[in-house]
Amino acid sequence: MAGTDKSQTPQLADGPVVVLVRPQMGENIGASARAMMNFGLSDLRLVAPRDGWPNPSARAMASRADSVLDNAQLFDRTEDAIADLNLVFATTARRRDMVKPILTPRRAVADLRAAAGQRQRIGLLFGGERAGLDNEDVVLCDAAVSVPANPGFSSINLAQAVLLLGYEWFTAGSDVPDIDPADGGNRAANKQELVGLFEHLEAELDGGDYFANVEAKRPAMVRNIRNIFQRGQLLEQDVRTLRGVIKALAGRRGERSRSGS
Amino acid sequence: MAGTDKSQTPQLADGPVVVLVRPQMGENIGASARAMMNFGLSDLRLVAPRDGWPNPSARAMASRADSVLDNAQLFDRTEDAIADLNLVFATTARRRDMVKPILTPRRAVADLRAAAGQRQRIGLLFGGERAGLDNEDVVLCDAAVSVPANPGFSSINLAQAVLLLGYEWFTAGSDVPDIDPADGGNRAANKQELVGLFEHLEAELDGGDYFANVEAKRPAMVRNIRNIFQRGQLLEQDVRTLRGVIKALAGRRGERSRSGS
């Protein structure tokens, strides 16, 4: 899905810190940075990345999310990476033998937003590609977050997990309407315009042979046709378009009549 | 996030057909197949993939989602790929000068699920990496779906778009609880157990010098300490653990007293 408006400055909200713990592939760090940027997250922290830091592979995958990588902080230990945070959730797909609530991503971002609203500093912990987070990392967190997925195929890539949590974070704070009519400023047709369309169409059908020999059925047929257009939620512009279509079709019929068909 | 339970057969629900229109990179087709499998979607259709079909790069990225690729259908035209479907949404990040409602992913899957419940066949159209869907593809669809994202950085990868829509589809039908206490069968402590813990702790503090010289403040100090543990939502097992901790600490104090410290 292309469509970035390059004239707009990326909005970086005061969202959760993203902590990648022992990530392996630079590509996934870069893709995570890009996912963060997609959803307005900017504070990336890395704990002991396998291939060191900075990592050219990360930059290659980050696209225009370079600023996230430029500002990424490096730590040796998870404890230090989250030291200034108040509420931290650990993303994990595994059920662990640990007493720790497991939240859906949607519930997790609701809790994070509530905490941020009380000026708490918030974060999300993601484990490395091979085995996820250690129990020692999870125990530092307030709860676990698990993405609901196909039980037989639930393995989700590191950057995809960042993407899904970022998406939930952004969506929870988004004022994008559920449904945008995208009517280009055109208003819905009013009943007068609709009735005008119906009567125009029916007059042309009367002028032709549409109702010939079925006059008794005419009222029901008219109702059916009216319902077809009634269902279509026509805009005022649509009514004008359709009246033009009717006029053109009726005109061709007139021509054919005149040419003796 | 590792954690696929390989003993479980992937669940493939009767979800939307995923149609990739003129996809370019095989890697993205493979990653899309994998995202589909993550969220229980199985019906993949390809319209004019740039590098032909089958494509080894797709297979390399698909991990264990081979079955989705094996069953993928190939078409020359979008019209043919969606011929048997009743309700199809076009994913797009771009606002188009076209009168077509734009839905959030959440609203889109709600509408798709409602249609599927009325035995309609449903689908989602995704455009190629470079430019997304053509207007000619979008016009074949009932509505557009757009992922809310950072307005300055809204470009989302093809496979990521499939992932996000798949995630919303799966989540809408998931009965995973918002919050799972993950208490390993341990029940919450009852008030008798909590009061027992409080009184044990307070008795040991009385036996030491914690309240010495501040006897007037004792009631308030006791309330503070009780509230600390009250907030912790202790399990019955936690209470036993903490009583063991108190006993151990008080025991060491006793030893030190005896050794004359």
Coordinates of C-alpha atoms in Angstrom, one line a residue:
Chain A
M1 CA 0.0 0.0 0.0
A2 CA 1.8 3.1 -1.2
G3 CA 0.6 6.5 -0.2
T4 CA 2.9 8.3 2.2
D5 CA 2.3 12.0 1.9
K6 CA 5.9 13.1 1.8
S7 CA 4.9 16.7 2.4
Q8 CA 3.8 15.8 5.9
T9 CA 6.2 15.5 8.8
P10 CA 5.9 12.1 10.5
Q11 CA 3.9 12.4 13.7
L12 CA 5.8 10.8 16.6
A13 CA 3.4 10.6 19.6
D14 CA 4.4 9.9 23.1
G15 CA 4.0 6.2 22.7
P16 CA 5.6 3.2 24.3
V17 CA 9.3 2.7 24.2
V18 CA 10.1 -0.3 22.0
V19 CA 12.8 -2.6 23.5
L20 CA 14.3 -5.3 21.4
V21 CA 16.0 -7.8 23.6
R22 CA 18.9 -9.7 21.9
P23 CA 17.6 -9.3 18.3
Q24 CA 19.5 -11.3 15.8
M25 CA 19.0 -10.0 12.2
G26 CA 19.7 -6.4 11.4
E27 CA 16.9 -6.6 8.8
N28 CA 14.4 -7.2 11.5
I29 CA 15.7 -4.2 13.6
G30 CA 15.3 -2.1 10.5
A31 CA 11.8 -3.4 9.7
S32 CA 10.8 -2.9 13.3
A33 CA 12.0 0.8 13.1
R34 CA 9.9 1.2 10.0
A35 CA 6.9 -0.3 11.7
M36 CA 7.4 2.0 14.6
M37 CA 7.5 5.0 12.2
N38 CA 4.3 3.8 10.5
F39 CA 2.5 4.0 13.8
G40 CA 4.1 7.0 15.4
L41 CA 6.5 5.4 17.8
S42 CA 10.1 6.8 18.0
D43 CA 11.9 5.5 21.1
L44 CA 13.8 2.3 20.1
R45 CA 16.2 0.6 22.6
L46 CA 18.3 -2.4 21.8
V47 CA 19.6 -4.9 24.4
A48 CA 22.7 -6.8 23.2
P49 CA 21.9 -7.1 19.5
R50 CA 23.7 -10.2 18.2
D51 CA 25.6 -8.4 15.3
G52 CA 26.5 -5.3 17.2
W53 CA 25.4 -1.7 16.7
P54 CA 25.1 0.2 14.4
N55 CA 24.2 -2.4 11.8
P56 CA 24.1 -1.6 8.1
S57 CA 21.5 -4.3 7.4
A58 CA 19.1 -2.5 9.7
R59 CA 19.5 0.7 7.8
A60 CA 18.9 -1.0 4.5
M61 CA 15.5 -2.2 5.7
A62 CA 14.5 0.9 7.5
S63 CA 13.5 2.9 4.4
R64 CA 12.8 6.4 5.7
A65 CA 12.7 5.4 9.3
D66 CA 16.4 6.3 9.7
S67 CA 15.7 8.8 12.5
V68 CA 14.4 5.9 14.7
L69 CA 17.7 4.1 14.2
D70 CA 19.8 7.2 14.6
N71 CA 18.2 7.8 18.0
A72 CA 18.2 4.1 19.1
Q73 CA 19.9 3.5 22.5
L74 CA 22.1 0.5 23.2
F75 CA 22.1 -1.5 26.4
D76 CA 23.8 -4.5 27.8
R77 CA 21.0 -5.6 30.1
T78 CA 17.2 -5.5 30.0
E79 CA 17.2 -4.0 33.5
D80 CA 19.0 -1.0 32.3
A81 CA 17.0 -0.5 29.1
I82 CA 13.7 -0.2 31.1
A83 CA 15.1 1.5 34.2
D84 CA 13.2 4.8 33.7
L85 CA 9.9 3.1 32.7
N86 CA 6.9 2.6 35.0
L87 CA 4.8 0.1 33.1
V88 CA 6.3 -2.5 30.7
F89 CA 4.6 -5.4 28.9
A90 CA 6.5 -8.4 27.5
T91 CA 5.3 -9.7 24.2
T92 CA 5.3 -13.4 24.1
A93 CA 3.6 -16.2 22.1
R94 CA 4.4 -18.9 24.6
R95 CA 2.4 -19.7 27.7
R96 CA 4.9 -19.8 30.5
D97 CA 4.8 -21.5 33.8
M98 CA 4.8 -18.0 35.5
V99 CA 2.0 -16.2 37.2
K100 CA 1.7 -13.2 35.0
P101 CA -1.5 -11.9 33.3
I102 CA -1.6 -12.4 29.6
L103 CA -3.2 -9.5 27.7
T104 CA -4.5 -9.2 24.1
P105 CA -2.7 -6.5 22.2
R106 CA -5.9 -4.4 22.3
R107 CA -6.2 -4.7 26.0
A108 CA -2.5 -4.0 26.4
V109 CA -2.6 -0.7 24.5
A110 CA -5.7 0.4 26.4
D111 CA -3.8 -0.2 29.7
L112 CA -0.7 1.5 28.3
R113 CA -2.7 4.6 27.2
A114 CA -4.3 4.8 30.6
A115 CA -0.9 4.7 32.3
A116 CA 0.5 7.3 29.9
G117 CA -2.4 9.5 30.7
Q118 CA -1.2 9.4 34.3
R119 CA 2.2 10.4 33.2
Q120 CA 3.7 7.0 33.5
R121 CA 6.5 6.1 31.2
I122 CA 5.5 3.0 29.2
G123 CA 7.3 0.3 27.2
L124 CA 7.0 -2.9 25.2
L125 CA 9.6 -5.7 25.3
F126 CA 10.2 -7.9 22.3
G127 CA 12.4 -11.0 22.3
G128 CA 14.9 -12.1 19.7
E129 CA 14.0 -14.2 16.7
R130 CA 15.1 -17.6 17.9
A131 CA 13.5 -18.0 21.2
G132 CA 11.7 -14.8 22.3
L133 CA 12.2 -13.4 25.7
D134 CA 13.9 -15.2 28.6
N135 CA 11.8 -15.8 31.7
E136 CA 14.2 -13.4 33.4
D137 CA 13.1 -10.6 31.0
V138 CA 9.4 -11.4 31.4
V139 CA 9.6 -11.3 35.2
L140 CA 10.7 -7.6 35.0
C141 CA 7.4 -6.8 33.2
D142 CA 4.0 -6.0 34.6
A143 CA 2.2 -8.3 32.2
A144 CA 2.6 -10.4 29.1
V145 CA 1.0 -9.6 25.7
S146 CA 0.2 -12.3 23.3
V147 CA -1.1 -11.9 19.7
P148 CA -4.1 -14.2 19.2
A149 CA -3.2 -16.4 16.2
N150 CA -3.8 -19.7 14.6
P151 CA -2.9 -22.2 17.3
G152 CA -1.2 -24.4 14.7
F153 CA 0.8 -21.6 13.1
S154 CA 1.3 -18.8 15.6
S155 CA 4.9 -18.0 15.0
I156 CA 5.1 -14.3 14.3
N157 CA 8.2 -12.5 13.1
L158 CA 9.8 -9.9 15.4
A159 CA 9.1 -7.0 13.1
Q160 CA 5.5 -8.2 12.6
A161 CA 5.0 -8.3 16.3
V162 CA 6.2 -4.7 16.5
L163 CA 3.9 -3.8 13.6
L164 CA 0.8 -5.3 15.2
L165 CA 1.4 -3.7 18.6
G166 CA 2.2 -0.4 16.9
Y167 CA -1.0 -0.7 14.8
E168 CA -3.1 -1.3 17.9
W169 CA -1.4 1.6 19.7
F170 CA -2.1 4.0 16.8
T171 CA -5.6 2.7 16.2
A172 CA -6.6 3.2 19.8
G173 CA -5.7 6.9 19.6
S174 CA -6.9 7.5 16.0
D175 CA -9.8 9.6 15.2
V176 CA -10.2 8.1 11.7
P177 CA -13.9 7.4 11.3
D178 CA -15.0 3.7 11.2
I179 CA -16.4 4.5 7.8
D180 CA -15.6 7.5 5.7
P181 CA -18.2 8.0 2.9
A182 CA -15.5 9.5 0.7
D183 CA -18.2 11.2 -1.3
G184 CA -15.9 14.1 -2.4
G185 CA -18.3 16.6 -0.8
N186 CA -21.2 15.3 -2.8
R187 CA -24.3 15.1 -0.6
A188 CA -26.8 12.2 -0.6
A189 CA -29.7 12.6 -3.0
N190 CA -32.9 13.8 -1.4
K191 CA -36.3 12.3 -2.0
Q192 CA -37.4 14.9 -4.5
E193 CA -34.3 14.1 -6.7
L194 CA -34.9 10.4 -6.3
V195 CA -38.6 10.6 -7.2
G196 CA -37.6 12.8 -10.2
L197 CA -35.3 10.1 -11.3
F198 CA -38.0 7.4 -10.8
E199 CA -40.6 9.3 -12.7
H200 CA -38.2 10.2 -15.6
L201 CA -37.3 6.5 -15.9
E202 CA -40.9 5.3 -15.7
A203 CA -42.1 7.9 -18.3
E204 CA -39.5 6.6 -20.7
L205 CA -40.4 3.0 -20.0
D206 CA -44.1 3.9 -20.6
G207 CA -43.1 5.6 -23.9
G208 CA -41.4 2.4 -24.9
D209 CA -42.9 -1.1 -24.7
Y210 CA -41.5 -2.2 -21.3
F211 CA -44.9 -2.4 -19.7
A212 CA -46.8 -3.4 -22.9
N213 CA -49.1 -6.4 -22.3
V214 CA -48.2 -6.5 -18.6
E215 CA -50.2 -3.4 -17.5
A216 CA -51.6 -5.3 -14.5
K217 CA -48.1 -6.0 -13.2
R218 CA -46.9 -2.4 -13.8
P219 CA -47.3 -1.3 -10.1
A220 CA -45.2 -4.2 -8.8
M221 CA -42.6 -3.8 -11.5
V222 CA -42.3 -0.1 -10.7
R223 CA -41.9 -0.8 -7.1
N224 CA -39.1 -3.3 -7.8
I225 CA -37.2 -0.9 -10.0
R226 CA -37.6 1.9 -7.5
N227 CA -36.3 -0.4 -4.8
I228 CA -33.2 -1.2 -6.9
F229 CA -32.2 2.5 -7.0
Q230 CA -33.4 3.2 -3.5
R231 CA -30.9 0.6 -2.2
G232 CA -28.1 2.3 -4.0
Q233 CA -27.7 5.2 -1.6
L234 CA -27.4 7.6 -4.5
L235 CA -25.6 10.9 -4.3
E236 CA -27.1 14.0 -5.8
Q237 CA -24.5 13.7 -8.6
D238 CA -25.4 10.1 -9.2
V239 CA -29.0 11.0 -9.9
R240 CA -27.9 13.5 -12.5
T241 CA -25.6 10.9 -14.0
L242 CA -28.4 8.3 -14.2
R243 CA -30.8 10.8 -15.7
G244 CA -28.2 11.4 -18.4
V245 CA -27.9 7.7 -19.0
I246 CA -31.7 7.3 -19.3
K247 CA -31.9 10.2 -21.7
A248 CA -29.1 8.7 -23.9
L249 CA -30.7 5.2 -23.9
A250 CA -34.2 6.6 -24.7
G251 CA -32.7 8.8 -27.4
R252 CA -31.0 5.9 -29.1
R253 CA -34.4 4.0 -28.9
G254 CA -36.0 7.1 -30.5
E255 CA -33.4 7.1 -33.3
R256 CA -33.9 3.4 -33.9
S257 CA -37.7 3.9 -34.0
R258 CA -37.3 6.7 -36.5
S259 CA -35.0 4.6 -38.7
G260 CA -37.8 2.0 -38.8
S261 CA -36.4 -0.8 -36.6
Chain B
M1 CA 7.6 -14.5 18.9
A2 CA 8.2 -18.2 18.7
G3 CA 5.6 -20.6 20.0
T4 CA 3.9 -22.5 17.2
D5 CA 2.5 -25.7 18.7
K6 CA 3.6 -28.1 15.9
S7 CA 1.3 -30.8 17.3
Q8 CA -1.7 -28.7 16.3
T9 CA -3.2 -28.7 12.8
P10 CA -3.4 -25.1 11.5
Q11 CA -7.0 -24.0 11.7
L12 CA -8.2 -22.6 8.4
A13 CA -11.5 -20.8 8.9
D14 CA -13.8 -19.8 6.2
G15 CA -12.3 -16.4 5.9
P16 CA -11.9 -13.9 3.1
V17 CA -10.2 -14.9 -0.1
V18 CA -6.9 -12.9 -0.4
V19 CA -6.3 -11.6 -3.9
L20 CA -2.9 -10.1 -4.7
V21 CA -3.1 -8.0 -7.9
R22 CA 0.1 -7.8 -9.9
P23 CA 2.4 -8.5 -6.9
Q24 CA 6.1 -8.0 -7.8
M25 CA 8.4 -9.8 -5.4
G26 CA 8.0 -13.5 -4.7
E27 CA 9.2 -12.8 -1.2
N28 CA 6.1 -10.7 -0.5
I29 CA 3.8 -13.4 -1.9
G30 CA 5.5 -15.9 0.5
A31 CA 5.3 -13.6 3.4
S32 CA 1.6 -12.9 2.6
A33 CA 0.9 -16.7 2.6
R34 CA 2.6 -17.0 5.9
A35 CA 0.6 -14.1 7.4
M36 CA -2.6 -15.7 6.0
M37 CA -1.7 -19.0 7.8
N38 CA -1.0 -17.1 11.0
F39 CA -4.6 -15.9 11.0
G40 CA -6.4 -18.9 9.6
L41 CA -6.8 -17.7 6.0
S42 CA -6.2 -20.2 3.2
D43 CA -7.6 -19.1 -0.2
L44 CA -4.9 -17.1 -2.0
R45 CA -5.4 -15.9 -5.6
L46 CA -2.8 -14.1 -7.7
V47 CA -3.5 -11.8 -10.6
A48 CA -0.7 -11.5 -13.1
P49 CA 2.3 -11.8 -10.7
R50 CA 5.3 -10.0 -12.3
D51 CA 7.7 -12.9 -12.0
G52 CA 5.3 -15.6 -13.0
W53 CA 4.0 -18.5 -11.0
P54 CA 5.1 -20.7 -9.3
N55 CA 7.9 -18.6 -7.8
P56 CA 10.8 -20.2 -5.7
S57 CA 11.3 -16.9 -3.8
A58 CA 7.7 -17.1 -2.5
R59 CA 8.3 -20.6 -1.2
A60 CA 11.5 -19.6 0.5
M61 CA 9.6 -17.0 2.5
A62 CA 6.5 -19.0 3.2
S63 CA 8.0 -21.1 6.0
R64 CA 5.4 -23.7 6.8
A65 CA 2.6 -22.0 4.8
D66 CA 3.4 -24.1 1.7
S67 CA -0.1 -25.4 1.5
V68 CA -1.4 -21.8 0.9
L69 CA 1.0 -21.5 -2.0
D70 CA 0.2 -25.0 -3.3
N71 CA -3.4 -24.1 -3.5
A72 CA -3.0 -20.6 -4.8
Q73 CA -4.9 -19.9 -8.0
L74 CA -3.5 -17.8 -10.9
F75 CA -5.6 -15.4 -13.0
D76 CA -4.9 -12.9 -15.8
R77 CA -7.6 -10.4 -14.8
T78 CA -8.9 -9.1 -11.4
E79 CA -12.5 -9.6 -12.8
D80 CA -11.9 -13.3 -13.1
A81 CA -10.2 -13.7 -9.7
I82 CA -13.2 -12.3 -7.9
A83 CA -15.9 -13.7 -10.2
D84 CA -17.4 -16.0 -7.6
L85 CA -17.3 -13.5 -4.7
N86 CA -20.2 -11.4 -3.4
L87 CA -18.5 -8.8 -1.2
V88 CA -15.0 -7.6 -1.9
F89 CA -13.0 -4.8 -0.3
A90 CA -10.0 -3.1 -1.8
T91 CA -7.1 -2.3 0.5
T92 CA -5.6 1.1 -0.3
A93 CA -3.6 3.8 1.5
R94 CA -4.4 6.4 -1.1
R95 CA -7.4 8.7 -1.0
R96 CA -8.8 8.4 -4.5
D97 CA -11.0 10.8 -6.4
M98 CA -13.6 8.1 -6.5
V99 CA -16.9 7.8 -4.6
K100 CA -16.3 4.7 -2.5
P101 CA -16.6 4.4 1.2
I102 CA -13.3 4.0 3.1
L103 CA -13.4 1.6 6.0
T104 CA -11.0 1.0 8.9
P105 CA -9.7 -2.6 8.9
R106 CA -11.8 -3.2 12.1
R107 CA -15.0 -2.1 10.4
A108 CA -14.2 -4.0 7.3
V109 CA -13.8 -7.3 9.0
A110 CA -17.0 -6.7 10.9
D111 CA -18.8 -6.2 7.6
L112 CA -17.1 -9.2 6.0
R113 CA -18.0 -11.4 9.0
A114 CA -21.6 -10.2 8.8
A115 CA -21.7 -11.0 5.0
A116 CA -20.1 -14.4 5.6
G117 CA -22.8 -15.1 8.1
Q118 CA -25.3 -14.6 5.4
R119 CA -23.4 -17.1 3.2
Q120 CA -21.8 -14.5 1.0
R121 CA -18.4 -15.3 -0.4
I122 CA -16.0 -12.6 0.7
G123 CA -12.6 -11.3 -0.4
L124 CA -9.9 -8.7 0.1
L125 CA -7.9 -7.2 -2.8
F126 CA -4.3 -6.1 -2.3
G127 CA -2.3 -4.1 -4.9
G128 CA 1.3 -4.6 -6.0
E129 CA 4.2 -3.1 -4.1
R130 CA 4.9 -0.2 -6.4
A131 CA 1.7 1.6 -6.8
G132 CA -1.1 -0.4 -5.1
L133 CA -4.3 -1.1 -6.9
D134 CA -5.4 0.5 -10.1
N135 CA -8.6 2.5 -10.0
E136 CA -10.0 -0.1 -12.4
D137 CA -9.5 -2.7 -9.6
V138 CA -10.9 -0.6 -6.9
V139 CA -14.1 0.1 -8.8
L140 CA -14.9 -3.6 -8.8
C141 CA -15.0 -3.6 -5.0
D142 CA -17.8 -2.7 -2.6
A143 CA -15.6 -0.5 -0.4
A144 CA -12.0 0.5 0.2
V145 CA -10.1 -0.4 3.4
S146 CA -7.3 1.8 4.6
V147 CA -5.0 1.1 7.5
P148 CA -4.9 4.2 9.8
A149 CA -1.2 5.1 10.1
N150 CA 1.2 8.0 10.6
P151 CA 0.1 10.5 7.9
G152 CA 3.8 11.3 7.2
F153 CA 4.9 7.7 6.9
S154 CA 1.9 5.6 6.0
S155 CA 3.5 3.3 3.4
I156 CA 2.8 -0.3 4.5
N157 CA 4.4 -3.3 2.8
L158 CA 2.1 -5.7 0.9
A159 CA 2.6 -8.6 3.3
Q160 CA 2.2 -6.3 6.3
A161 CA -1.1 -5.2 4.9
V162 CA -2.2 -8.8 4.6
L163 CA -0.9 -9.4 8.1
L164 CA -2.9 -6.5 9.6
L165 CA -6.1 -7.5 7.8
G166 CA -5.6 -11.1 8.8
Y167 CA -5.0 -10.1 12.4
E168 CA -8.2 -8.1 12.5
W169 CA -10.2 -11.0 10.9
F170 CA -8.8 -13.5 13.4
T171 CA -9.2 -11.2 16.4
A172 CA -12.8 -10.4 15.5
G173 CA -13.6 -14.1 15.7
S174 CA -11.3 -15.0 18.6
D175 CA -12.6 -16.0 22.0
V176 CA -9.2 -15.3 23.6
P177 CA -10.0 -13.3 26.8
D178 CA -9.0 -9.7 27.0
I179 CA -7.0 -10.6 30.0
D180 CA -6.0 -14.1 31.1
P181 CA -4.9 -14.2 34.7
A182 CA -2.4 -17.1 33.8
D183 CA -2.5 -18.0 37.5
G184 CA -1.7 -21.7 36.8
G185 CA -4.8 -22.8 38.6
N186 CA -3.9 -20.9 41.7
R187 CA -6.9 -19.0 43.2
A188 CA -6.8 -15.5 44.6
A189 CA -6.1 -15.3 48.3
N190 CA -9.2 -14.9 50.4
K191 CA -9.5 -12.3 53.2
Q192 CA -8.8 -14.8 56.0
E193 CA -5.5 -15.7 54.3
L194 CA -4.6 -12.0 53.8
V195 CA -5.5 -11.0 57.4
G196 CA -3.4 -14.0 58.5
L197 CA -0.4 -12.6 56.5
F198 CA -1.0 -9.1 57.9
E199 CA -1.2 -10.3 61.5
H200 CA 1.9 -12.5 61.1
L201 CA 3.9 -9.6 59.7
E202 CA 2.7 -7.2 62.3
A203 CA 3.4 -9.6 65.2
E204 CA 7.0 -10.0 63.9
L205 CA 7.3 -6.2 63.6
D206 CA 6.0 -5.8 67.1
G207 CA 8.5 -8.3 68.3
G208 CA 11.3 -6.3 66.7
D209 CA 11.8 -2.5 67.0
Y210 CA 9.9 -1.4 64.0
F211 CA 7.2 0.5 65.9
A212 CA 9.4 1.4 68.9
N213 CA 9.1 5.1 69.8
V214 CA 6.4 5.7 67.2
E215 CA 3.6 3.9 68.9
A216 CA 1.2 6.8 68.2
K217 CA 1.8 6.3 64.5
R218 CA 1.4 2.5 64.6
P219 CA -2.2 2.4 63.3
A220 CA -1.4 4.5 60.2
M221 CA 1.8 2.6 59.5
V222 CA -0.1 -0.7 59.8
R223 CA -2.7 0.5 57.3
N224 CA 0.0 1.6 54.9
I225 CA 1.7 -1.8 55.0
R226 CA -1.6 -3.6 54.7
N227 CA -2.5 -1.5 51.6
I228 CA 0.8 -2.4 49.9
F229 CA 0.0 -6.1 50.1
Q230 CA -3.7 -5.5 49.4
R231 CA -2.9 -3.8 46.1
G232 CA -0.8 -6.8 45.0
Q233 CA -3.8 -9.1 44.2
L234 CA -2.0 -11.9 45.9
L235 CA -2.8 -15.5 45.1
E236 CA -3.2 -18.1 47.9
Q237 CA 0.2 -19.5 47.0
D238 CA 1.8 -15.9 47.2
V239 CA 0.5 -15.6 50.8
R240 CA 2.2 -18.8 51.7
T241 CA 5.4 -17.7 50.0
L242 CA 5.4 -14.3 51.8
R243 CA 4.8 -15.9 55.2
G244 CA 7.8 -18.1 54.5
V245 CA 9.8 -14.9 53.7
I246 CA 8.7 -13.2 56.9
K247 CA 9.5 -16.2 58.9
A248 CA 13.0 -16.4 57.4
L249 CA 13.7 -12.7 57.9
A250 CA 12.4 -12.8 61.5
G251 CA 14.4 -15.9 62.2
R252 CA 17.6 -14.3 61.1
R253 CA 16.8 -11.3 63.3
G254 CA 16.3 -13.7 66.2
E255 CA 19.7 -15.3 65.5
R256 CA 21.4 -11.9 65.4
S257 CA 19.8 -11.0 68.7
R258 CA 21.0 -14.2 70.2
S259 CA 24.5 -13.6 68.9
G260 CA 24.4 -10.2 70.7
S261 CA 24.4 -7.8 67.8

